[in-house]
Amino acid sequence: MSPKHDYYETLHVAKAAAQDEIRKSYRKLARKYHPDLNPGDKAAEERFKLVQEAYDVLSDPKKRQMYDQYGFYSENGVPGGGAGPGPPPGPDFGGFDFSEYFQSGAPGAGRRTSAGDTGSTGGFRDIFSQFFKGGAAEQPEPEKGGDLEYGLNIDFWQAIKGSQMRLNITRYDVCGTCNGSGSAGGQTVSCPQCNGTGQVSQMAGAMRFNLTCPKCGGSGKLKNACPTCHGEGRIAHTETVDVRIPPGARNGSRLRVPGKGNAGTMGAPAGDLYINTHVEDHPYFHRDGDDIQIRVPVSVWEAGLGAKIEVPTIDGRTLLKIPQGTQNGQKLRLREKGVFNARTNQRGDQIVEVAIQAPKVQDERTKEILREMAALHPEDPRADLWEKL
Ligand SMILES: [Zn+2]
Ligand SMILES: [Zn+2]
């Protein structure tokens, strides 16, 4: 694999360099040594690979931490350990430069190994996975609370006129006992896992390591956890939230209630509550955006002779003029009888679809009149249909 080299040196940065410093330097060097810009130059290619490798480790806080602590980083665990003759058990390897060790084989073993050529790494791998779980995770940082999503069914009229709804929601709220600190106050207690030293010993094969204590993150102390929230700083509870549904709310609209999501940890701001409205259908009125559609039955003579009929609207009854000679399926518009739109400050229209109903003929007199009509209109009503076939 790679020869031993100092990643910080490779990237031309100091050991204490900040992430963006590392990134900047990496970009500069990657450009300089990029194979496309140095065709055929083996040295540049090697250099480019080293820069990539160094950046891969130093740009990742976990990998960098491990590199800083052990002087190397390996994704495959560490070969050579455990198998074969190892160093005598017992010594404290804290601060030991493992890159040295793994490049040249175990001291005193006289055996040369290079990273990547053996596989018996179980003990190490366990240590590293444990190592990653500890450290950072045990030192929580304030985190903004998550957003919550709730679905809300409202009926047609609640959506048209708007309404005030009361919702029961379950959310994390700031713990009242500790005011979100998670601590019961007073002094901290000594970490039981490391006895307050901040370090724990681990055996891997024949070797013993000192690792940062995963429970306290190396501080050796644990805060006196709040008994109500067990140190979480927030607790789940159910509360009622009043929600104002604006007039004209549409199906699928999303209402935001700021600050009613989950509380953040350690005093960080809460998330928001989002309410997804589902508007139930009405048996006759149909919403099409801000317009209302309705089918209205009209008799043959109303359609033929013209008429003024009453139709339902969302405001109540309204007169609608049926023009003489109206056909079935024709659509008539009632301006501004639709749904109020708060954004445009305007109302939509109501669209009335005419549904002509044939008379129910039982008596002789009606039949007589219809026969007379038939004689007056010998034309084929399906003439168009035949023509277009
Ligand atoms: Zn608490
Ligand atoms: Zn500890």
mmCIF file of C-alpha atoms and ligand atoms in Angstrom:
data_model
loop_
_atom_site.group_PDB
_atom_site.id
_atom_site.type_symbol
_atom_site.label_atom_id
_atom_site.label_comp_id
_atom_site.label_asym_id
_atom_site.label_seq_id
_atom_site.Cartn_x
_atom_site.Cartn_y
_atom_site.Cartn_z
ATOM 1 C CA MET A 1 0.000 0.000 0.000
ATOM 2 C CA SER A 2 1.243 3.516 0.582
ATOM 3 C CA PRO A 3 4.626 4.310 1.993
ATOM 4 C CA LYS A 4 4.648 5.976 5.353
ATOM 5 C CA HIS A 5 4.182 9.665 5.132
ATOM 6 C CA ASP A 6 2.905 12.479 7.233
ATOM 7 C CA TYR A 7 -0.538 13.491 5.980
ATOM 8 C CA TYR A 8 -0.176 16.994 7.380
ATOM 9 C CA GLU A 9 3.137 17.409 5.646
ATOM 10 C CA THR A 10 1.701 15.999 2.423
ATOM 11 C CA LEU A 11 -1.075 18.575 2.477
ATOM 12 C CA HIS A 12 1.235 21.400 3.589
ATOM 13 C CA VAL A 13 -0.848 22.193 6.630
ATOM 14 C CA ALA A 14 -0.199 22.438 10.343
ATOM 15 C CA LYS A 15 -1.395 19.744 12.731
ATOM 16 C CA ALA A 16 -3.986 22.118 14.128
ATOM 17 C CA ALA A 17 -5.277 23.176 10.696
ATOM 18 C CA ALA A 18 -8.998 23.804 10.396
ATOM 19 C CA GLN A 19 -11.106 21.806 7.949
ATOM 20 C CA ASP A 20 -11.423 24.574 5.387
ATOM 21 C CA GLU A 21 -7.678 25.184 5.475
ATOM 22 C CA ILE A 22 -7.153 21.504 4.726
ATOM 23 C CA ARG A 23 -9.713 21.628 1.938
ATOM 24 C CA LYS A 24 -8.136 24.680 0.332
ATOM 25 C CA SER A 25 -4.663 23.237 0.420
ATOM 26 C CA TYR A 26 -5.907 19.914 -0.913
ATOM 27 C CA ARG A 27 -7.601 21.577 -3.882
ATOM 28 C CA LYS A 28 -4.469 23.508 -4.729
ATOM 29 C CA LEU A 29 -2.254 20.423 -4.571
ATOM 30 C CA ALA A 30 -4.728 18.170 -6.355
ATOM 31 C CA ARG A 31 -4.812 20.631 -9.217
ATOM 32 C CA LYS A 32 -1.039 20.881 -9.289
ATOM 33 C CA TYR A 33 -0.406 17.123 -9.441
ATOM 34 C CA HIS A 34 -3.464 16.028 -11.376
ATOM 35 C CA PRO A 35 -2.488 13.318 -13.941
ATOM 36 C CA ASP A 36 -4.374 15.147 -16.671
ATOM 37 C CA LEU A 37 -2.114 18.143 -16.195
ATOM 38 C CA ASN A 38 1.061 16.056 -15.861
ATOM 39 C CA PRO A 39 0.756 13.399 -18.547
ATOM 40 C CA GLY A 40 3.324 10.645 -18.199
ATOM 41 C CA ASP A 41 4.855 12.138 -15.064
ATOM 42 C CA LYS A 42 5.058 9.187 -12.649
ATOM 43 C CA ALA A 43 6.269 11.309 -9.765
ATOM 44 C CA ALA A 44 3.342 13.682 -10.074
ATOM 45 C CA GLU A 45 0.961 10.741 -10.235
ATOM 46 C CA GLU A 46 2.406 9.283 -7.034
ATOM 47 C CA ARG A 47 2.206 12.661 -5.409
ATOM 48 C CA PHE A 48 -1.406 13.040 -6.517
ATOM 49 C CA LYS A 49 -2.310 9.698 -4.925
ATOM 50 C CA LEU A 50 -0.672 10.686 -1.650
ATOM 51 C CA VAL A 51 -2.542 13.961 -1.594
ATOM 52 C CA GLN A 52 -5.807 12.113 -2.185
ATOM 53 C CA GLU A 53 -5.053 9.642 0.572
ATOM 54 C CA ALA A 54 -4.059 12.343 3.029
ATOM 55 C CA TYR A 55 -7.176 14.337 2.279
ATOM 56 C CA ASP A 56 -9.404 11.282 2.577
ATOM 57 C CA VAL A 57 -8.243 10.856 6.162
ATOM 58 C CA LEU A 58 -7.836 14.450 7.314
ATOM 59 C CA SER A 59 -11.155 15.611 5.853
ATOM 60 C CA ASP A 60 -13.073 13.087 7.935
ATOM 61 C CA PRO A 61 -13.148 14.083 11.616
ATOM 62 C CA LYS A 62 -13.301 10.470 12.809
ATOM 63 C CA LYS A 63 -10.481 9.277 10.587
ATOM 64 C CA ARG A 64 -8.445 12.333 11.476
ATOM 65 C CA GLN A 65 -8.947 11.743 15.194
ATOM 66 C CA MET A 66 -7.751 8.184 14.814
ATOM 67 C CA TYR A 67 -4.788 9.293 12.726
ATOM 68 C CA ASP A 68 -3.858 11.899 15.304
ATOM 69 C CA GLN A 69 -4.064 9.395 18.097
ATOM 70 C CA TYR A 70 -2.346 6.429 16.459
ATOM 71 C CA GLY A 71 -0.327 7.953 13.669
ATOM 72 C CA PHE A 72 -2.111 5.923 11.018
ATOM 73 C CA TYR A 73 -5.497 5.154 9.640
ATOM 74 C CA SER A 74 -6.663 1.920 8.086
ATOM 75 C CA GLU A 75 -10.122 0.975 6.963
ATOM 76 C CA ASN A 76 -9.249 -2.712 6.921
ATOM 77 C CA GLY A 77 -8.300 -2.850 10.526
ATOM 78 C CA VAL A 78 -4.663 -3.479 11.237
ATOM 79 C CA PRO A 79 -2.827 -6.458 9.869
ATOM 80 C CA GLY A 80 -0.093 -8.278 11.667
ATOM 81 C CA GLY A 81 -1.495 -7.987 15.144
ATOM 82 C CA GLY A 82 -2.536 -11.042 17.048
ATOM 83 C CA ALA A 83 -1.145 -13.606 14.640
ATOM 84 C CA GLY A 84 2.305 -14.944 15.284
ATOM 85 C CA PRO A 85 4.718 -13.789 17.890
ATOM 86 C CA GLY A 86 3.746 -10.469 19.347
ATOM 87 C CA PRO A 87 5.209 -8.226 21.938
ATOM 88 C CA PRO A 88 4.894 -9.340 25.533
ATOM 89 C CA PRO A 89 1.549 -8.513 27.086
ATOM 90 C CA GLY A 90 1.229 -5.765 29.540
ATOM 91 C CA PRO A 91 2.921 -2.612 28.338
ATOM 92 C CA ASP A 92 0.844 0.488 27.940
ATOM 93 C CA PHE A 93 0.697 1.345 24.246
ATOM 94 C CA GLY A 94 -0.964 4.716 24.690
ATOM 95 C CA GLY A 95 0.712 7.197 22.383
ATOM 96 C CA PHE A 96 2.599 4.470 20.533
ATOM 97 C CA ASP A 97 3.243 5.271 16.898
ATOM 98 C CA PHE A 98 1.523 2.391 15.153
ATOM 99 C CA SER A 99 2.449 3.470 11.674
ATOM 100 C CA GLU A 100 6.015 2.618 12.590
ATOM 101 C CA TYR A 101 4.929 -0.683 14.005
ATOM 102 C CA PHE A 102 2.836 -1.816 11.104
ATOM 103 C CA GLN A 103 5.205 -0.792 8.427
ATOM 104 C CA SER A 104 8.109 -2.782 9.802
ATOM 105 C CA GLY A 105 6.469 -5.627 11.682
ATOM 106 C CA ALA A 106 6.306 -6.094 15.396
ATOM 107 C CA PRO A 107 9.344 -4.869 17.246
ATOM 108 C CA GLY A 108 11.517 -7.812 18.042
ATOM 109 C CA ALA A 109 9.527 -10.114 15.830
ATOM 110 C CA GLY A 110 11.886 -9.610 12.922
ATOM 111 C CA ARG A 111 9.033 -10.040 10.542
ATOM 112 C CA ARG A 112 8.211 -7.632 7.791
ATOM 113 C CA THR A 113 4.589 -6.923 7.034
ATOM 114 C CA SER A 114 3.055 -4.201 5.062
ATOM 115 C CA ALA A 115 -0.415 -2.895 5.577
ATOM 116 C CA GLY A 116 -2.947 -4.857 3.607
ATOM 117 C CA ASP A 117 -1.321 -8.241 3.189
ATOM 118 C CA THR A 118 -2.735 -10.196 6.094
ATOM 119 C CA GLY A 119 -6.197 -10.485 7.423
ATOM 120 C CA SER A 120 -6.288 -11.628 11.027
ATOM 121 C CA THR A 121 -7.500 -8.391 12.474
ATOM 122 C CA GLY A 122 -10.515 -9.245 14.588
ATOM 123 C CA GLY A 123 -9.285 -7.787 17.850
ATOM 124 C CA PHE A 124 -8.294 -4.535 16.257
ATOM 125 C CA ARG A 125 -11.462 -4.165 14.345
ATOM 126 C CA ASP A 126 -13.450 -4.537 17.532
ATOM 127 C CA ILE A 127 -11.414 -1.858 19.176
ATOM 128 C CA PHE A 128 -11.876 0.521 16.316
ATOM 129 C CA SER A 129 -15.590 0.050 16.065
ATOM 130 C CA GLN A 130 -15.812 0.665 19.779
ATOM 131 C CA PHE A 131 -13.584 3.662 19.383
ATOM 132 C CA PHE A 132 -15.862 5.175 16.777
ATOM 133 C CA LYS A 133 -18.948 4.658 18.845
ATOM 134 C CA GLY A 134 -17.359 6.508 21.726
ATOM 135 C CA GLY A 135 -15.750 9.893 21.602
ATOM 136 C CA ALA A 136 -17.867 12.222 19.559
ATOM 137 C CA ALA A 137 -21.213 10.583 20.205
ATOM 138 C CA GLU A 138 -20.879 10.960 23.951
ATOM 139 C CA GLN A 139 -20.346 14.683 23.780
ATOM 140 C CA PRO A 140 -23.678 15.866 22.439
ATOM 141 C CA GLU A 141 -24.022 19.222 20.811
ATOM 142 C CA PRO A 142 -27.157 21.337 20.761
ATOM 143 C CA GLU A 143 -29.309 20.188 17.901
ATOM 144 C CA LYS A 144 -32.370 21.852 16.408
ATOM 145 C CA GLY A 145 -35.543 19.905 17.026
ATOM 146 C CA GLY A 146 -37.076 17.918 14.195
ATOM 147 C CA ASP A 147 -40.175 18.968 12.261
ATOM 148 C CA LEU A 148 -43.419 17.096 12.787
ATOM 149 C CA GLU A 149 -46.004 16.219 10.163
ATOM 150 C CA TYR A 150 -49.636 15.651 10.958
ATOM 151 C CA GLY A 151 -52.494 14.830 8.634
ATOM 152 C CA LEU A 152 -55.823 16.577 9.199
ATOM 153 C CA ASN A 153 -59.159 15.653 7.645
ATOM 154 C CA ILE A 154 -61.534 18.547 7.202
ATOM 155 C CA ASP A 155 -64.916 18.530 5.539
ATOM 156 C CA PHE A 156 -65.844 20.516 2.463
ATOM 157 C CA TRP A 157 -67.441 23.389 4.384
ATOM 158 C CA GLN A 158 -64.576 23.756 6.864
ATOM 159 C CA ALA A 159 -62.250 24.173 3.894
ATOM 160 C CA ILE A 160 -64.538 26.706 2.153
ATOM 161 C CA LYS A 161 -65.278 28.900 5.124
ATOM 162 C CA GLY A 162 -62.115 28.277 7.107
ATOM 163 C CA SER A 163 -62.207 27.041 10.668
ATOM 164 C CA GLN A 164 -60.471 26.774 13.959
ATOM 165 C CA MET A 165 -59.327 23.234 14.711
ATOM 166 C CA ARG A 166 -57.929 21.722 17.847
ATOM 167 C CA LEU A 167 -55.329 19.017 17.318
ATOM 168 C CA ASN A 168 -53.777 16.624 19.805
ATOM 169 C CA ILE A 169 -50.155 16.193 18.948
ATOM 170 C CA THR A 170 -47.356 14.325 20.659
ATOM 171 C CA ARG A 171 -44.045 16.126 20.585
ATOM 172 C CA TYR A 172 -40.827 16.496 22.490
ATOM 173 C CA ASP A 173 -40.915 19.566 24.679
ATOM 174 C CA VAL A 174 -38.267 21.166 26.818
ATOM 175 C CA CYS A 175 -38.051 19.332 30.144
ATOM 176 C CA GLY A 176 -39.552 21.558 32.808
ATOM 177 C CA THR A 177 -37.467 20.087 35.608
ATOM 178 C CA CYS A 178 -34.062 20.983 34.168
ATOM 179 C CA ASN A 179 -35.160 23.651 31.655
ATOM 180 C CA GLY A 180 -33.618 21.589 28.878
ATOM 181 C CA SER A 181 -30.112 21.295 30.309
ATOM 182 C CA GLY A 182 -30.525 17.582 31.040
ATOM 183 C CA SER A 183 -28.623 18.098 34.258
ATOM 184 C CA ALA A 184 -29.965 17.910 37.777
ATOM 185 C CA GLY A 185 -27.448 20.579 38.758
ATOM 186 C CA GLY A 186 -24.864 20.268 41.445
ATOM 187 C CA GLN A 187 -21.596 18.577 40.855
ATOM 188 C CA THR A 188 -20.712 16.069 38.164
ATOM 189 C CA VAL A 189 -20.113 12.460 39.094
ATOM 190 C CA SER A 190 -17.073 10.405 38.329
ATOM 191 C CA CYS A 191 -17.512 8.206 35.236
ATOM 192 C CA PRO A 192 -17.963 4.613 36.418
ATOM 193 C CA GLN A 193 -16.581 3.050 33.235
ATOM 194 C CA CYS A 194 -13.119 4.608 33.469
ATOM 195 C CA ASN A 195 -13.150 5.462 37.178
ATOM 196 C CA GLY A 196 -12.743 9.082 36.286
ATOM 197 C CA THR A 197 -9.527 8.673 34.299
ATOM 198 C CA GLY A 198 -11.116 9.261 30.887
ATOM 199 C CA GLN A 199 -9.223 6.277 29.473
ATOM 200 C CA VAL A 200 -10.066 2.621 29.273
ATOM 201 C CA SER A 201 -7.722 -0.268 28.500
ATOM 202 C CA GLN A 202 -8.548 -2.775 25.821
ATOM 203 C CA MET A 203 -6.790 -5.961 24.881
ATOM 204 C CA ALA A 204 -6.329 -6.873 21.247
ATOM 205 C CA GLY A 205 -4.498 -10.079 20.692
ATOM 206 C CA ALA A 206 -1.487 -9.792 22.912
ATOM 207 C CA MET A 207 -1.548 -6.013 23.119
ATOM 208 C CA ARG A 208 -3.198 -3.615 25.415
ATOM 209 C CA PHE A 209 -4.401 -0.197 24.311
ATOM 210 C CA ASN A 210 -5.484 2.870 26.140
ATOM 211 C CA LEU A 211 -8.549 4.304 24.478
ATOM 212 C CA THR A 212 -10.672 7.338 25.150
ATOM 213 C CA CYS A 213 -13.507 6.265 27.431
ATOM 214 C CA PRO A 214 -16.626 5.935 25.257
ATOM 215 C CA LYS A 215 -19.027 6.715 28.100
ATOM 216 C CA CYS A 216 -17.675 10.094 29.165
ATOM 217 C CA GLY A 217 -15.792 10.956 25.970
ATOM 218 C CA GLY A 218 -12.511 11.230 27.867
ATOM 219 C CA SER A 219 -13.609 13.833 30.396
ATOM 220 C CA GLY A 220 -13.781 11.288 33.218
ATOM 221 C CA LYS A 221 -16.937 12.998 34.475
ATOM 222 C CA LEU A 222 -20.611 12.515 33.869
ATOM 223 C CA LYS A 223 -23.195 15.133 34.581
ATOM 224 C CA ASN A 224 -25.744 14.459 37.234
ATOM 225 C CA ALA A 225 -28.624 13.535 34.932
ATOM 226 C CA CYS A 226 -32.042 15.138 35.429
ATOM 227 C CA PRO A 227 -34.367 12.500 36.897
ATOM 228 C CA THR A 228 -37.353 13.635 34.808
ATOM 229 C CA CYS A 229 -35.782 13.435 31.340
ATOM 230 C CA HIS A 230 -32.798 11.191 32.176
ATOM 231 C CA GLY A 231 -30.388 13.753 30.801
ATOM 232 C CA GLU A 232 -32.164 14.129 27.461
ATOM 233 C CA GLY A 233 -33.249 17.698 28.232
ATOM 234 C CA ARG A 234 -36.661 17.118 26.662
ATOM 235 C CA ILE A 235 -39.604 14.837 27.196
ATOM 236 C CA ALA A 236 -42.407 13.568 24.987
ATOM 237 C CA HIS A 237 -45.854 14.813 25.845
ATOM 238 C CA THR A 238 -49.207 15.267 24.197
ATOM 239 C CA GLU A 239 -50.646 18.724 23.868
ATOM 240 C CA THR A 240 -53.440 20.453 22.034
ATOM 241 C CA VAL A 241 -52.519 22.840 19.288
ATOM 242 C CA ASP A 242 -55.026 25.303 17.890
ATOM 243 C CA VAL A 243 -54.854 25.464 14.145
ATOM 244 C CA ARG A 244 -56.562 28.075 12.019
ATOM 245 C CA ILE A 245 -57.666 26.689 8.682
ATOM 246 C CA PRO A 246 -57.848 29.695 6.336
ATOM 247 C CA PRO A 247 -60.972 30.104 4.185
ATOM 248 C CA GLY A 248 -60.528 28.418 0.815
ATOM 249 C CA ALA A 249 -57.992 25.853 2.055
ATOM 250 C CA ARG A 250 -57.266 23.357 -0.659
ATOM 251 C CA ASN A 251 -56.918 19.620 -0.466
ATOM 252 C CA GLY A 252 -53.284 18.722 0.190
ATOM 253 C CA SER A 253 -52.348 22.181 1.435
ATOM 254 C CA ARG A 254 -49.632 22.341 4.073
ATOM 255 C CA LEU A 255 -49.962 24.587 7.091
ATOM 256 C CA ARG A 256 -46.926 25.475 9.133
ATOM 257 C CA VAL A 257 -47.159 26.087 12.863
ATOM 258 C CA PRO A 258 -43.779 27.532 13.814
ATOM 259 C CA GLY A 259 -42.019 26.176 16.879
ATOM 260 C CA LYS A 260 -44.475 23.352 17.453
ATOM 261 C CA GLY A 261 -42.193 20.594 16.208
ATOM 262 C CA ASN A 262 -39.907 18.750 18.576
ATOM 263 C CA ALA A 263 -37.877 20.794 21.020
ATOM 264 C CA GLY A 264 -34.170 21.015 20.275
ATOM 265 C CA THR A 265 -31.597 19.475 22.581
ATOM 266 C CA MET A 266 -29.662 21.585 25.070
ATOM 267 C CA GLY A 267 -31.666 24.705 24.435
ATOM 268 C CA ALA A 268 -31.495 24.604 20.618
ATOM 269 C CA PRO A 269 -34.617 25.912 18.824
ATOM 270 C CA ALA A 270 -37.628 23.688 18.220
ATOM 271 C CA GLY A 271 -38.668 22.416 14.806
ATOM 272 C CA ASP A 272 -41.970 23.289 13.151
ATOM 273 C CA LEU A 273 -45.251 21.474 12.952
ATOM 274 C CA TYR A 274 -46.647 20.875 9.481
ATOM 275 C CA ILE A 275 -50.286 20.047 8.979
ATOM 276 C CA ASN A 276 -51.289 18.392 5.748
ATOM 277 C CA THR A 277 -54.951 19.004 5.118
ATOM 278 C CA HIS A 278 -57.159 16.492 3.388
ATOM 279 C CA VAL A 279 -60.457 17.987 2.301
ATOM 280 C CA GLU A 280 -63.334 15.532 2.129
ATOM 281 C CA ASP A 281 -65.525 15.420 -0.970
ATOM 282 C CA HIS A 282 -68.980 16.955 -1.124
ATOM 283 C CA PRO A 283 -71.748 14.941 -2.809
ATOM 284 C CA TYR A 284 -72.601 17.744 -5.293
ATOM 285 C CA PHE A 285 -70.036 20.517 -5.156
ATOM 286 C CA HIS A 286 -66.656 19.730 -6.650
ATOM 287 C CA ARG A 287 -63.606 21.914 -6.171
ATOM 288 C CA ASP A 288 -61.437 22.750 -9.146
ATOM 289 C CA GLY A 289 -58.932 25.160 -7.630
ATOM 290 C CA ASP A 290 -61.002 28.201 -6.739
ATOM 291 C CA ASP A 291 -63.870 27.186 -9.012
ATOM 292 C CA ILE A 292 -66.844 25.117 -7.938
ATOM 293 C CA GLN A 293 -68.355 22.671 -10.370
ATOM 294 C CA ILE A 294 -71.866 21.274 -10.121
ATOM 295 C CA ARG A 295 -74.175 19.329 -12.445
ATOM 296 C CA VAL A 296 -77.729 20.640 -12.445
ATOM 297 C CA PRO A 297 -80.699 18.752 -13.923
ATOM 298 C CA VAL A 298 -82.708 20.829 -16.427
ATOM 299 C CA SER A 299 -85.982 19.752 -18.058
ATOM 300 C CA VAL A 300 -86.401 19.498 -21.815
ATOM 301 C CA TRP A 301 -88.760 22.480 -21.961
ATOM 302 C CA GLU A 302 -86.504 24.637 -19.703
ATOM 303 C CA ALA A 303 -83.602 23.902 -22.009
ATOM 304 C CA GLY A 304 -85.664 24.344 -25.163
ATOM 305 C CA LEU A 305 -87.617 27.427 -24.235
ATOM 306 C CA GLY A 306 -85.101 29.035 -21.915
ATOM 307 C CA ALA A 307 -85.768 29.598 -18.220
ATOM 308 C CA LYS A 308 -84.623 31.154 -14.989
ATOM 309 C CA ILE A 309 -83.895 28.386 -12.497
ATOM 310 C CA GLU A 310 -82.582 28.284 -8.963
ATOM 311 C CA VAL A 311 -79.254 26.575 -8.452
ATOM 312 C CA PRO A 312 -77.348 25.860 -5.251
ATOM 313 C CA THR A 313 -74.078 27.707 -4.647
ATOM 314 C CA ILE A 314 -71.776 27.707 -1.648
ATOM 315 C CA ASP A 315 -73.592 30.899 -0.554
ATOM 316 C CA GLY A 316 -77.087 29.435 -0.926
ATOM 317 C CA ARG A 317 -79.600 29.626 -3.772
ATOM 318 C CA THR A 318 -78.945 31.778 -6.806
ATOM 319 C CA LEU A 319 -80.917 32.415 -9.986
ATOM 320 C CA LEU A 320 -79.357 31.128 -13.194
ATOM 321 C CA LYS A 321 -80.582 31.974 -16.660
ATOM 322 C CA ILE A 322 -80.851 28.962 -18.949
ATOM 323 C CA PRO A 323 -80.642 30.358 -22.493
ATOM 324 C CA GLN A 324 -83.165 29.210 -25.047
ATOM 325 C CA GLY A 325 -81.914 26.136 -26.920
ATOM 326 C CA THR A 326 -79.424 25.031 -24.247
ATOM 327 C CA GLN A 327 -77.904 21.636 -24.953
ATOM 328 C CA ASN A 328 -77.085 18.812 -22.592
ATOM 329 C CA GLY A 329 -73.582 19.099 -21.077
ATOM 330 C CA GLN A 330 -73.363 22.817 -21.778
ATOM 331 C CA LYS A 331 -71.514 24.747 -19.096
ATOM 332 C CA LEU A 332 -72.812 28.004 -17.686
ATOM 333 C CA ARG A 333 -70.691 30.284 -15.556
ATOM 334 C CA LEU A 334 -71.744 32.094 -12.403
ATOM 335 C CA ARG A 335 -69.067 34.708 -11.885
ATOM 336 C CA GLU A 336 -67.487 35.040 -8.441
ATOM 337 C CA LYS A 337 -69.640 32.365 -6.887
ATOM 338 C CA GLY A 338 -66.630 30.129 -6.329
ATOM 339 C CA VAL A 339 -64.157 29.870 -3.470
ATOM 340 C CA PHE A 340 -62.458 32.868 -1.912
ATOM 341 C CA ASN A 341 -58.716 32.922 -2.471
ATOM 342 C CA ALA A 342 -56.906 34.830 0.289
ATOM 343 C CA ARG A 343 -53.797 35.220 -1.852
ATOM 344 C CA THR A 344 -55.498 36.900 -4.808
ATOM 345 C CA ASN A 345 -58.281 38.361 -2.660
ATOM 346 C CA GLN A 346 -60.735 37.133 -5.304
ATOM 347 C CA ARG A 347 -63.372 34.495 -5.640
ATOM 348 C CA GLY A 348 -63.438 31.793 -8.263
ATOM 349 C CA ASP A 349 -66.535 31.033 -10.364
ATOM 350 C CA GLN A 350 -69.197 28.411 -10.167
ATOM 351 C CA ILE A 351 -69.491 26.321 -13.299
ATOM 352 C CA VAL A 352 -72.934 24.782 -13.834
ATOM 353 C CA GLU A 353 -73.075 21.803 -16.148
ATOM 354 C CA VAL A 354 -76.521 21.356 -17.664
ATOM 355 C CA ALA A 355 -77.908 17.818 -17.390
ATOM 356 C CA ILE A 356 -81.073 17.642 -19.514
ATOM 357 C CA GLN A 357 -83.616 15.166 -18.188
ATOM 358 C CA ALA A 358 -86.140 13.487 -20.427
ATOM 359 C CA PRO A 359 -89.744 13.627 -19.118
ATOM 360 C CA LYS A 360 -91.222 10.499 -17.602
ATOM 361 C CA VAL A 361 -94.065 9.859 -20.012
ATOM 362 C CA GLN A 362 -97.125 8.041 -18.692
ATOM 363 C CA ASP A 363 -100.177 9.952 -19.907
ATOM 364 C CA GLU A 364 -101.694 9.971 -23.393
ATOM 365 C CA ARG A 365 -101.668 13.763 -23.765
ATOM 366 C CA THR A 366 -97.865 13.978 -23.310
ATOM 367 C CA LYS A 367 -97.376 11.174 -25.819
ATOM 368 C CA GLU A 368 -99.545 13.067 -28.292
ATOM 369 C CA ILE A 369 -97.451 16.205 -27.905
ATOM 370 C CA LEU A 370 -94.208 14.271 -28.309
ATOM 371 C CA ARG A 371 -95.518 12.567 -31.477
ATOM 372 C CA GLU A 372 -96.362 15.993 -32.794
ATOM 373 C CA MET A 373 -92.819 17.155 -31.997
ATOM 374 C CA ALA A 374 -91.402 14.131 -33.755
ATOM 375 C CA ALA A 375 -93.405 15.034 -36.861
ATOM 376 C CA LEU A 376 -92.084 18.608 -36.662
ATOM 377 C CA HIS A 377 -88.464 17.469 -36.351
ATOM 378 C CA PRO A 378 -87.843 14.620 -38.775
ATOM 379 C CA GLU A 379 -84.071 15.217 -38.670
ATOM 380 C CA ASP A 380 -81.819 12.393 -37.416
ATOM 381 C CA PRO A 381 -80.211 13.413 -34.081
ATOM 382 C CA ARG A 382 -77.387 10.956 -34.874
ATOM 383 C CA ALA A 383 -76.638 12.422 -38.296
ATOM 384 C CA ASP A 384 -73.361 13.899 -37.065
ATOM 385 C CA LEU A 385 -72.325 10.605 -35.565
ATOM 386 C CA TRP A 386 -72.833 8.689 -38.821
ATOM 387 C CA GLU A 387 -71.044 11.325 -40.780
ATOM 388 C CA LYS A 388 -67.919 11.129 -38.645
ATOM 389 C CA LEU A 389 -67.722 7.341 -38.487
HETATM 390 ZN ZN ZN B 1 -34.848 17.265 32.588
HETATM 391 ZN ZN ZN B 2 -15.346 7.542 31.382
#
